Coordinates of C-alpha atoms and ligand atoms in Angstrom, one line a residue:
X213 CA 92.6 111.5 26.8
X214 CA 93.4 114.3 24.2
X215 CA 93.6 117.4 25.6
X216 CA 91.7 120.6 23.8
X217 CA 91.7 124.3 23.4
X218 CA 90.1 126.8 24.4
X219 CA 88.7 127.6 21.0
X220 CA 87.4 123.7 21.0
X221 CA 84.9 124.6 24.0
X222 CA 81.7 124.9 22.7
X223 CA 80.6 129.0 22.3
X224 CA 76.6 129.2 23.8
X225 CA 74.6 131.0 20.9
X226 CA 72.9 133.8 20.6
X227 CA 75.8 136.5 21.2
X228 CA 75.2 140.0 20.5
X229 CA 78.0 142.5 19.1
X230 CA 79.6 144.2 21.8
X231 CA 77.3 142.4 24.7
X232 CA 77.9 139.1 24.3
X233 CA 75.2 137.3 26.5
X234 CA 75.3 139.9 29.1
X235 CA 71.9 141.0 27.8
X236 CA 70.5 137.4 27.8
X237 CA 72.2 136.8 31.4
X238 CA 70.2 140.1 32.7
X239 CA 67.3 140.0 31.0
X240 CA 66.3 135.8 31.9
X241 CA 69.2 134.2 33.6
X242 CA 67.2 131.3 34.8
X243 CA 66.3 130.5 31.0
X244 CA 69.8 131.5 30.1
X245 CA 71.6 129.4 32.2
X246 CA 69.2 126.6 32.0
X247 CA 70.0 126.3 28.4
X248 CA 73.8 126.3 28.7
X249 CA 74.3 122.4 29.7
X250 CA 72.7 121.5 26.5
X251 CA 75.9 122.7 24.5
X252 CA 78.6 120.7 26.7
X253 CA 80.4 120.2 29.8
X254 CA 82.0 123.1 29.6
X255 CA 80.5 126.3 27.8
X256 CA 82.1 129.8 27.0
X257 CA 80.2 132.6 27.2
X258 CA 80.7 136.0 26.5
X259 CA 80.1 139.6 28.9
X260 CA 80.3 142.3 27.0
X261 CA 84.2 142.3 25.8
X262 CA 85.2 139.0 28.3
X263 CA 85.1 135.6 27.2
X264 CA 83.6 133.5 30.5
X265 CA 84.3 129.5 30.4
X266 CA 81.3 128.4 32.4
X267 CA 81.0 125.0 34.0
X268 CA 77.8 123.1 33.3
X269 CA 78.8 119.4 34.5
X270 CA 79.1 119.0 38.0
X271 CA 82.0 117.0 38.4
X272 CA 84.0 119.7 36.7
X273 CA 82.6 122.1 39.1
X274 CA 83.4 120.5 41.8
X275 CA 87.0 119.8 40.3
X276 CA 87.2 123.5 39.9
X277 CA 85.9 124.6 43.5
X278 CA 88.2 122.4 45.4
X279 CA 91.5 123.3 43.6
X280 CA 91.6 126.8 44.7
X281 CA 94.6 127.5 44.5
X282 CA 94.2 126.9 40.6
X283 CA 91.3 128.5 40.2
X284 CA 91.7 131.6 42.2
X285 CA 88.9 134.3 43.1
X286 CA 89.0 136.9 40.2
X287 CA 86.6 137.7 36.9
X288 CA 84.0 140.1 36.5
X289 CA 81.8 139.1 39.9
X290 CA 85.1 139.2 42.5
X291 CA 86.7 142.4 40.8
X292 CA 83.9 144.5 41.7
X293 CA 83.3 142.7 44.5
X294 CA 86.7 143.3 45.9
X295 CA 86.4 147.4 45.3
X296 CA 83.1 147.2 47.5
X297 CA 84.7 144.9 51.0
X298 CA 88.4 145.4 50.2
X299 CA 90.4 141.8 50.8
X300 CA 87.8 140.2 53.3
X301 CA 87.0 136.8 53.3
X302 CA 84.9 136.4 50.7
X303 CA 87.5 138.0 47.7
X304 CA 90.7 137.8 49.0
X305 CA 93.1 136.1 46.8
X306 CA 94.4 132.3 47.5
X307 CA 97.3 133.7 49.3
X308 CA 95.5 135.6 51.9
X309 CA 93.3 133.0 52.4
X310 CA 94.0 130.5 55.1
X311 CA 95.1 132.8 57.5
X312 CA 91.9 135.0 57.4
X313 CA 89.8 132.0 57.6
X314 CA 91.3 130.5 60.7
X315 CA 91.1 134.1 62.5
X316 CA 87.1 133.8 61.4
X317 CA 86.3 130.5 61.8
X318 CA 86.0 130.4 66.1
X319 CA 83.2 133.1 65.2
X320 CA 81.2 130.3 63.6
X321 CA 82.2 127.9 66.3
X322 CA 78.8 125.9 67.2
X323 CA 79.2 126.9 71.0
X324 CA 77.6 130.6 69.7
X325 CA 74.8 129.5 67.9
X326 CA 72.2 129.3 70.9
X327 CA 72.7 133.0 70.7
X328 CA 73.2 133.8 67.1
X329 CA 69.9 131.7 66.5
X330 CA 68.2 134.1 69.7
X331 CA 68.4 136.9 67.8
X332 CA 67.4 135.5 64.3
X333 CA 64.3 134.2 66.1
X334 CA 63.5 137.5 68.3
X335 CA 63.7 139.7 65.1
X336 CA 61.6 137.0 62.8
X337 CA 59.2 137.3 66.3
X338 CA 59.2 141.2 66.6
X339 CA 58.9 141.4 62.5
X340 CA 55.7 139.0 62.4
X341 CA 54.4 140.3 65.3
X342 CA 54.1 143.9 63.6
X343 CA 51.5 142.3 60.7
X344 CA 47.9 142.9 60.7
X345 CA 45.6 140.3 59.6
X346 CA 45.0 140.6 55.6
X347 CA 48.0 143.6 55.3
X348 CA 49.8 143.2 52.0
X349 CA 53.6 142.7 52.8
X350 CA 56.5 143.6 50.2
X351 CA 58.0 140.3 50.6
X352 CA 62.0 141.3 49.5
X353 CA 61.7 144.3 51.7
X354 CA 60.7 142.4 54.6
X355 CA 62.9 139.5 54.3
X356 CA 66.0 142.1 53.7
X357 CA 65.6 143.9 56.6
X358 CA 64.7 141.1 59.0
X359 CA 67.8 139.2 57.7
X360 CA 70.2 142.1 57.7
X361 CA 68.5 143.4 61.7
X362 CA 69.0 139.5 62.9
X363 CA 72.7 140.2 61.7
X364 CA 73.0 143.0 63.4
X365 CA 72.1 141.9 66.6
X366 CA 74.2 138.8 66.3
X367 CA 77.2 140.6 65.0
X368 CA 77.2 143.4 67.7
X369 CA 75.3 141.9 70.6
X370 CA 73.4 144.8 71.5
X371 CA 70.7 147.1 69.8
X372 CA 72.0 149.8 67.7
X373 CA 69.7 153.1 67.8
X374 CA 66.8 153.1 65.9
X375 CA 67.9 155.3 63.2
X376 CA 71.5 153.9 63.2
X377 CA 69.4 150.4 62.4
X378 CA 67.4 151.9 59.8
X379 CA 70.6 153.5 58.2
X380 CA 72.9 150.1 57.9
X381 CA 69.9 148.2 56.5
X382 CA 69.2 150.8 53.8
X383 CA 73.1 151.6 53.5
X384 CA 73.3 147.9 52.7
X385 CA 70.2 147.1 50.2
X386 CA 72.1 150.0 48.1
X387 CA 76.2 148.7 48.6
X388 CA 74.4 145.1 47.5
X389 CA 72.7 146.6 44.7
X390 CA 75.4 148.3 43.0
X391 CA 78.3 145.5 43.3
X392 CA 75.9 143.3 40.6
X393 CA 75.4 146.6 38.6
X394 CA 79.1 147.7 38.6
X395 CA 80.0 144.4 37.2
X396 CA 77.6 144.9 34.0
X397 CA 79.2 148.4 33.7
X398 CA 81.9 149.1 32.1
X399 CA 85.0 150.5 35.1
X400 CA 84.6 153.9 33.5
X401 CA 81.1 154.8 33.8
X402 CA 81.6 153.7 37.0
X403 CA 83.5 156.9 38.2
X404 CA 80.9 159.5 36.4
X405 CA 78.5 161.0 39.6
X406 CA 75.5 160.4 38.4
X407 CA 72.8 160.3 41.9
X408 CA 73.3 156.2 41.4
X409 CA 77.1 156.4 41.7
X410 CA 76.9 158.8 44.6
X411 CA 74.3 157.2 46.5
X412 CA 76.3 154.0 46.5
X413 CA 79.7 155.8 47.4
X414 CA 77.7 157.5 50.1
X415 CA 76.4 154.5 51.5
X416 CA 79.5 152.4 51.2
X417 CA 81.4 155.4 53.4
X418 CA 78.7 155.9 56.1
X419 CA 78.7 152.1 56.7
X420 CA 82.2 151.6 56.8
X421 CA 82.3 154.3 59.6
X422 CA 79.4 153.0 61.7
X423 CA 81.3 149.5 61.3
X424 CA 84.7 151.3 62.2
X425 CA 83.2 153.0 65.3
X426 CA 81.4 150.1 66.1
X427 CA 84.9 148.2 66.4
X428 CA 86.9 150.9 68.2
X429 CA 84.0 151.2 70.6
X430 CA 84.1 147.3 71.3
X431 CA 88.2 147.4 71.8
X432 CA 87.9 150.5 74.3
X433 CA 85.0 149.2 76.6
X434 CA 86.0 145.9 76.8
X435 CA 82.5 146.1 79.8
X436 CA 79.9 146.6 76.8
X437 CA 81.5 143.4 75.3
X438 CA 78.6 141.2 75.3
X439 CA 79.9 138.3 73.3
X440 CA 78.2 138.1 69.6
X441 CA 79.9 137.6 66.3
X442 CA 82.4 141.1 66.4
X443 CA 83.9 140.1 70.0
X444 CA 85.0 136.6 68.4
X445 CA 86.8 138.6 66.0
X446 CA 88.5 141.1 68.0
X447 CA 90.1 138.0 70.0
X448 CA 91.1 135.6 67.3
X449 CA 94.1 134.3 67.2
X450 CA 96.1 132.2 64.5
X451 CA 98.7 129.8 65.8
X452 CA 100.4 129.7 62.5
X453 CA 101.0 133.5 62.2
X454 CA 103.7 135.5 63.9
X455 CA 103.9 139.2 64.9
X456 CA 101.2 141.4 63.9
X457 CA 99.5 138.8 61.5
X458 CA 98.4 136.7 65.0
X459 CA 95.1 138.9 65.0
X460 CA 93.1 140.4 63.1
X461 CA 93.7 144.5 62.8
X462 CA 90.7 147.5 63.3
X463 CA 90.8 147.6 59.9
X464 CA 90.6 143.7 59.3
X465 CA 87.6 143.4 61.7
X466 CA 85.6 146.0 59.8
X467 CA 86.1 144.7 56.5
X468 CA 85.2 140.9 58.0
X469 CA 82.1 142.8 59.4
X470 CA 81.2 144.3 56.4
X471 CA 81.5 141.3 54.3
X472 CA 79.8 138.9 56.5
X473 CA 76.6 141.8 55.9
X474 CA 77.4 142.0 52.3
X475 CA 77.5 138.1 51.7
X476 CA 74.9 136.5 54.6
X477 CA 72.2 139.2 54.8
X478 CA 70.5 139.5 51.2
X479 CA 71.5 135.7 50.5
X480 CA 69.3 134.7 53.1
X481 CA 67.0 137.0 52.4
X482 CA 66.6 135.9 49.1
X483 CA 66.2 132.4 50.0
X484 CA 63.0 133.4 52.3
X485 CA 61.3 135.6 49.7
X486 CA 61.5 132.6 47.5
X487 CA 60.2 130.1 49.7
X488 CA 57.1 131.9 50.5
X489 CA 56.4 132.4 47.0
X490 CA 56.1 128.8 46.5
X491 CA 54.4 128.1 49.8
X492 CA 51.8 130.5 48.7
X493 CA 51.4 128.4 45.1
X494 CA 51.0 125.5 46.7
X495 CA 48.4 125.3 50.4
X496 CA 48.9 122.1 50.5
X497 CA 52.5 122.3 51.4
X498 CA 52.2 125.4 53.4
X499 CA 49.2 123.6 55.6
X500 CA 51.8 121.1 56.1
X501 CA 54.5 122.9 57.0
X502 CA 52.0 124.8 59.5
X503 CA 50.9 121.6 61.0
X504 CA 54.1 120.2 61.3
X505 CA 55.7 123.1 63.0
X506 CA 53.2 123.6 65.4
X507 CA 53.4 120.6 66.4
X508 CA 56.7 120.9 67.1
X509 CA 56.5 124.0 69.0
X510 CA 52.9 123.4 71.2
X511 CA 53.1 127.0 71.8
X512 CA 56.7 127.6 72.3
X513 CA 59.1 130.2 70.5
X514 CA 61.1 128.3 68.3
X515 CA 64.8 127.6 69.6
X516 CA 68.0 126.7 68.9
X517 CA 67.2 123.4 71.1
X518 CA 63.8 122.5 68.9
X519 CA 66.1 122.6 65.3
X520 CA 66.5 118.9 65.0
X521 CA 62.7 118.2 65.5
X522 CA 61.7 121.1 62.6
X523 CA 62.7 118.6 59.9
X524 CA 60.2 119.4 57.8
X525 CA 60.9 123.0 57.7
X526 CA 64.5 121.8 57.0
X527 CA 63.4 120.0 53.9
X528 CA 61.3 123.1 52.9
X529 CA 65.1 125.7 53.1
X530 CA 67.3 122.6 51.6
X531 CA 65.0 122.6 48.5
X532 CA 64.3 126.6 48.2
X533 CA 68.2 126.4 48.7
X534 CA 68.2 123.9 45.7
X535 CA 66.0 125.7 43.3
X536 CA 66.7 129.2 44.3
X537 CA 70.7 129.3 45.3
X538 CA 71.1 132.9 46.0
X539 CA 75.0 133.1 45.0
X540 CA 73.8 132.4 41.1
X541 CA 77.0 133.5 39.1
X542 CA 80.4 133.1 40.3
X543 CA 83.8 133.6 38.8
X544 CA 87.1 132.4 39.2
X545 CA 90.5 132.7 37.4
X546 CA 93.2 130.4 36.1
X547 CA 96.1 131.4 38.1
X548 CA 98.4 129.5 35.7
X549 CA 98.1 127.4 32.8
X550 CA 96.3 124.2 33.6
X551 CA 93.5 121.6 32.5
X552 CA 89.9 121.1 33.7
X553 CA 88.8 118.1 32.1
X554 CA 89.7 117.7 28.5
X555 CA 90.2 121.4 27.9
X556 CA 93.3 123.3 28.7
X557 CA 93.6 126.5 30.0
X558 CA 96.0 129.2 29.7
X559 CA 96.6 131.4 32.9
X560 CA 93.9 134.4 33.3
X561 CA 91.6 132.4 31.6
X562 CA 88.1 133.7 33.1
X563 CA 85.6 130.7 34.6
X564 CA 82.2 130.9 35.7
X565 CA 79.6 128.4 38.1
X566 CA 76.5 128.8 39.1
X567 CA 74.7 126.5 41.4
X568 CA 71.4 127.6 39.6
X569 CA 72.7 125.8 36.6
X570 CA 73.7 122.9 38.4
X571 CA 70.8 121.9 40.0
X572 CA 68.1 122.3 37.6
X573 CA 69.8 119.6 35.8
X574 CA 66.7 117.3 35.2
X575 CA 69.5 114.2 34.3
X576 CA 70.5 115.0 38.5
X577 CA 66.8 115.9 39.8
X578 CA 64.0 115.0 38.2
X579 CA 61.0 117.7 37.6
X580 CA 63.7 120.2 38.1
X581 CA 61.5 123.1 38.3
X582 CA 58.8 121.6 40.7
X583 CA 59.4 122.4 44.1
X584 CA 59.2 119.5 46.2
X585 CA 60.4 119.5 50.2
X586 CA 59.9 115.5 49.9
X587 CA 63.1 114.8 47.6
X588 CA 65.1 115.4 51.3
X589 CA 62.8 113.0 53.3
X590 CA 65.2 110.1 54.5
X591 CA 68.4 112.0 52.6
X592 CA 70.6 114.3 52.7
X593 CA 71.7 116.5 49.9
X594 CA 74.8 114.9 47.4
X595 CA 78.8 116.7 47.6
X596 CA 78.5 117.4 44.1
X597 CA 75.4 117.6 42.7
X598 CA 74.2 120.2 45.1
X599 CA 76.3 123.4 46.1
X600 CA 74.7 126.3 47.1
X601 CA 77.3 126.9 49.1
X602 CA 79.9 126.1 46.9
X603 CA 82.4 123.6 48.1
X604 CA 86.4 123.2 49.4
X605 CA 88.7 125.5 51.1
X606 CA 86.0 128.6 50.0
X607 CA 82.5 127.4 50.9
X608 CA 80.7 129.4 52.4
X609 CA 81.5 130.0 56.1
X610 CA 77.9 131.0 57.0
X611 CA 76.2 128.3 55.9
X612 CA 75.2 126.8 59.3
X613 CA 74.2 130.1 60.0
X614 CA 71.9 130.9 56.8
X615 CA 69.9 127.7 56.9
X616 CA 69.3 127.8 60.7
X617 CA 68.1 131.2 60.3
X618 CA 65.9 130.1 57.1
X619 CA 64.2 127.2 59.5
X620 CA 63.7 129.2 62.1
X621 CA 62.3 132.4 60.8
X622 CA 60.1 130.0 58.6
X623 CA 58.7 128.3 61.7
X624 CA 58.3 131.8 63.4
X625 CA 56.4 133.1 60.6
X626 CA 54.3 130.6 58.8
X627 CA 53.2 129.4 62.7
X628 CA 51.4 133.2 63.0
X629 CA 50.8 133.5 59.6
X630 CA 49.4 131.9 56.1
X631 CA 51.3 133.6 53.1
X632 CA 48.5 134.6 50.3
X633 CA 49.4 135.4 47.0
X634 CA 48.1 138.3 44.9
X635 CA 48.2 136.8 41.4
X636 CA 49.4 133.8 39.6
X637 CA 51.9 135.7 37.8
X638 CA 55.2 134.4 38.4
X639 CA 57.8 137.1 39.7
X640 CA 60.6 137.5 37.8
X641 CA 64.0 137.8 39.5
X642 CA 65.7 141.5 40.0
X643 CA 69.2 140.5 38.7
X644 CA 71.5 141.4 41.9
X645 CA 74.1 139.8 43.4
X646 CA 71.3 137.5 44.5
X647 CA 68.1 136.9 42.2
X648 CA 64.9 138.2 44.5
X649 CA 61.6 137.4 43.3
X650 CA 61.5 141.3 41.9
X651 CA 58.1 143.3 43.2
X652 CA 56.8 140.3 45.1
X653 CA 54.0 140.9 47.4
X654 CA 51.9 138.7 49.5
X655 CA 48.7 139.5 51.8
X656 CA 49.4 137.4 55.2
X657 CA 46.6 136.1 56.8
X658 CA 45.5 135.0 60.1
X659 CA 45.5 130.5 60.3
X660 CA 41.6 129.6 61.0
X661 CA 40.8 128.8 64.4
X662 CA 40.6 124.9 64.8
Ligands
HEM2073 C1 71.3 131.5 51.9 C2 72.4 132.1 52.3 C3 73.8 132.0 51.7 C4 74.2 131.5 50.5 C5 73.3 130.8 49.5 C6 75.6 131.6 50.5 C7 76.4 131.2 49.4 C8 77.8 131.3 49.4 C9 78.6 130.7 48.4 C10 78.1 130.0 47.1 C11 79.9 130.9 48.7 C12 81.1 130.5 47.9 C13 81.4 131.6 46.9 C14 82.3 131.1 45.8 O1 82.5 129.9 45.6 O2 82.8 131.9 45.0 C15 79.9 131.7 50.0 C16 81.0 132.1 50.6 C17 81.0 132.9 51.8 N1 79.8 133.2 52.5 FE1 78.0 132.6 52.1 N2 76.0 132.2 51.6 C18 74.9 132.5 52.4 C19 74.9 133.1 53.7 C20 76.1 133.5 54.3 C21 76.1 134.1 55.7 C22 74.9 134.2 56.6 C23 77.3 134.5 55.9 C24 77.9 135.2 57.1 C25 77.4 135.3 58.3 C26 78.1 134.2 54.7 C27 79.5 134.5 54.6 C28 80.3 134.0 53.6 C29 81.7 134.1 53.5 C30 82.5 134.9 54.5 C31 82.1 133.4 52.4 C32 83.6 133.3 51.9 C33 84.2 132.1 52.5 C34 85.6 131.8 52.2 O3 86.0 132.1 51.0 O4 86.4 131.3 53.0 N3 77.3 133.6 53.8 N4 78.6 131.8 50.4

């Protein structure tokens, strides 16, 4: 096989001076990416002065993802990322890695999940609960906070106050805002205090405290330890780490705190706000979905114990997970010189995937763009050809956690409610870390008696 430059990888048209495609990648990204596997395998792009090499076969993706100590987190998503949560789990560099994994991992042990999936289903209760027949809900705020409340509560194990609740979840909707923003802006403009910049820096501070008070709190009254997601992480241990590196430190467990909010809360809050968009283009489906659930249930909450029997609600997240991945653009870099496929790549090189990309291939689903719960009857979703949650050593450590919480606070929901659109215009995405449906509202109404 003859083995190519960079220069031989394919450039995507339609670059702008200065921008590149950052204007495109803002402005449509579904389009924009959609269009990218047309031009090759692998495709360079170009954000404002960087030149991104993005991966649009999913072999190579795949290739990429599992080698990563070759393709190290770095490029425009995880440097900004990494001045927002420090070295936590999610940006930390290949060398940091194993260690902090093994200390996190016992917190995502499956013993926990009867009460991690309490909570999510208690909050998607108490938040359903709160809706009037025929009120008009704003869909991305109400997903948001009942995602980032049903981390709270599994994370500390107890209520916070009121207003300290209110505070995290609007503390976090702006920290998750600005990372996306900061990595369209240039470092510089970053710095000037415009209200933006110092509503962000303001945020970021008062939730670092109320996570760092939080922890010291938990360490000195070892009696208000009531198990949940922070108590795993105060006692985790690594085998294969000596001295001080054994455990995590305060400081550790408040940066693993803090990105666990940053990366599970508005991911799986995207993912909802999606799904009842297209639940409420299609009755057919969301009759269905009503039906099935309810039989399921006959009148009982919905449970960790009742999971395996909400299948159809299962196929309903694995395909909103297909067509609406919340982690859309993701970068990497070459920590030396290497080869992905027939290209090769000097160290530094940047490298983007996105699972968006990926799986609107109509060549690996066909009818891409119609969303369809019944692809997943009888099988499960393919290694390679669907990754939402990326894949090797740094996939996503919630994911178990995200699509239990999607089933559940689906069946909690659509079993009160029916989800009603208010036009047929179809949202388009606020370009964030995550993609919401932007301005999305719905009017929820009451199922008919039968
Ligand atoms: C629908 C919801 C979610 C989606 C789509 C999602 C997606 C992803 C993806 C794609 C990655 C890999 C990133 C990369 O390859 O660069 C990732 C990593 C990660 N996610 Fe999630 N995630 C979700 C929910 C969660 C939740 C609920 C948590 C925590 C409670 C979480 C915590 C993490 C962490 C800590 C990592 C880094 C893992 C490592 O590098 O070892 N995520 N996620």
């Amino acid at each position: 096989m003859s083995v190519l430059g960079v220069e031989a990888v394919p450039p995507a048209p339609g670059a702008l001076p200065f921008l590149g495609h950052a204007v495109a990648l803002a402005r449509d990204p579904f389009t924009f990416l959609s269009s990218l596997p047309a031009y090759g395998d692998l495709v360079r792009i170009r954000l404002g002065p960087q030149t991104v090499i993005m991966t649009c076969d999913p072999g190579l993706t795949r290739a990429m993802l599992v080698d990563d100590r070759t393709f190290d987190k770095g490029g425009p998503f995880y440097d900004r990322a990494r001045e927002a949560s420090g070295d936590g789990l999610v940006t930390c560099p290949h060398q940091l890695h194993r260690r902090q994994r093994r200390l996190c991992q016992p917190a995502f042990h499956p013993a926990h999940f009867p009460a991690y999936t309490t909570a999510m289903v208690t909050t998607a209760l108490s938040m359903a609960r709160s809706w009037r027949h025929g009120q008009v809900i704003d869909v991305n705020h109400a997903m948001v906070t009942m995602t980032m409340r049903a981390m709270v509560k599994a994370m500390f194990a107890t209520r916070l106050s009121a207003a300290t609740d209110r505070q995290v979840v609007d503390d976090l909707t702006v920290a998750t805002a600005g990372i996306f923003r900061r990595m369209l802006t240039p470092p510089r403009l970053t710095r000037v205090p415009t209200p933006g910049n110092l509503r962000y820096n303001r945020a970021q501070a008062r939730l670092r405290r109320t996570i760092a008070d939080a922890v010291s709190d938990r360490r000195t009254d070892r009696a208000a330890d009531q198990g949940g997601l922070l108590s795993v992480l105060l006692s985790a241990e690594d085998p294969d780490s000596t001295g001080d590196l054994r455990a995590l430190s305060d400081t550790e467990v408040a940066e693993q705190v803090l990105t666990f909010f940053l990366a599970g809360a508005e991911t799986t809050a995207n993912l909802l706000a999606w799904t009842l968009y297209e639940l409420g283009r299609a009755p057919g489906l969301q009759e269905r979905l009503h039906a099935h659930t309810a039989s399921v249930l006959r009148g009982r909450s919905p449970s960790f114990e009742l999971l395996p029997e909400l299948t159809f609600a299962d196929h309903v997240a694995t395909e909103a997970l297909r067509m609406y991945p919340s982690a859309w653009f993701l970068t990497r870099t070459a920590a030396h010189d290497t080869r992905l496929g027939e290209v090769s790549l000097p160290a530094g090189t940047t490298l983007a995937y996105s699972a968006y990309l990926i799986q609107r291939r109509p060549d690996l689903y066909p009818d891409p763009d119609r969303f369809d719960p019944d692809r997943w009857e009888g099988h499960k979703p393919g290694r390679t050809a669907y990754i939402p949650f990326g894949a090797g050593a740094r996939k996503c450590i919630g994911d178990r956690f995200a699509h239990s919480q999607a089933i559940l606070s689906l069946a909690a929901m659509t079993s009160m409610w029916r989800f009603v659109p208010l036009t047929d215009r179809v949202p388009r995405p606020a370009v964030h870390a995550t993609l919401m449906p932007r301005g999305l509202r719905m009017r929820v109404m009451a199922h008919p008696r039968l």
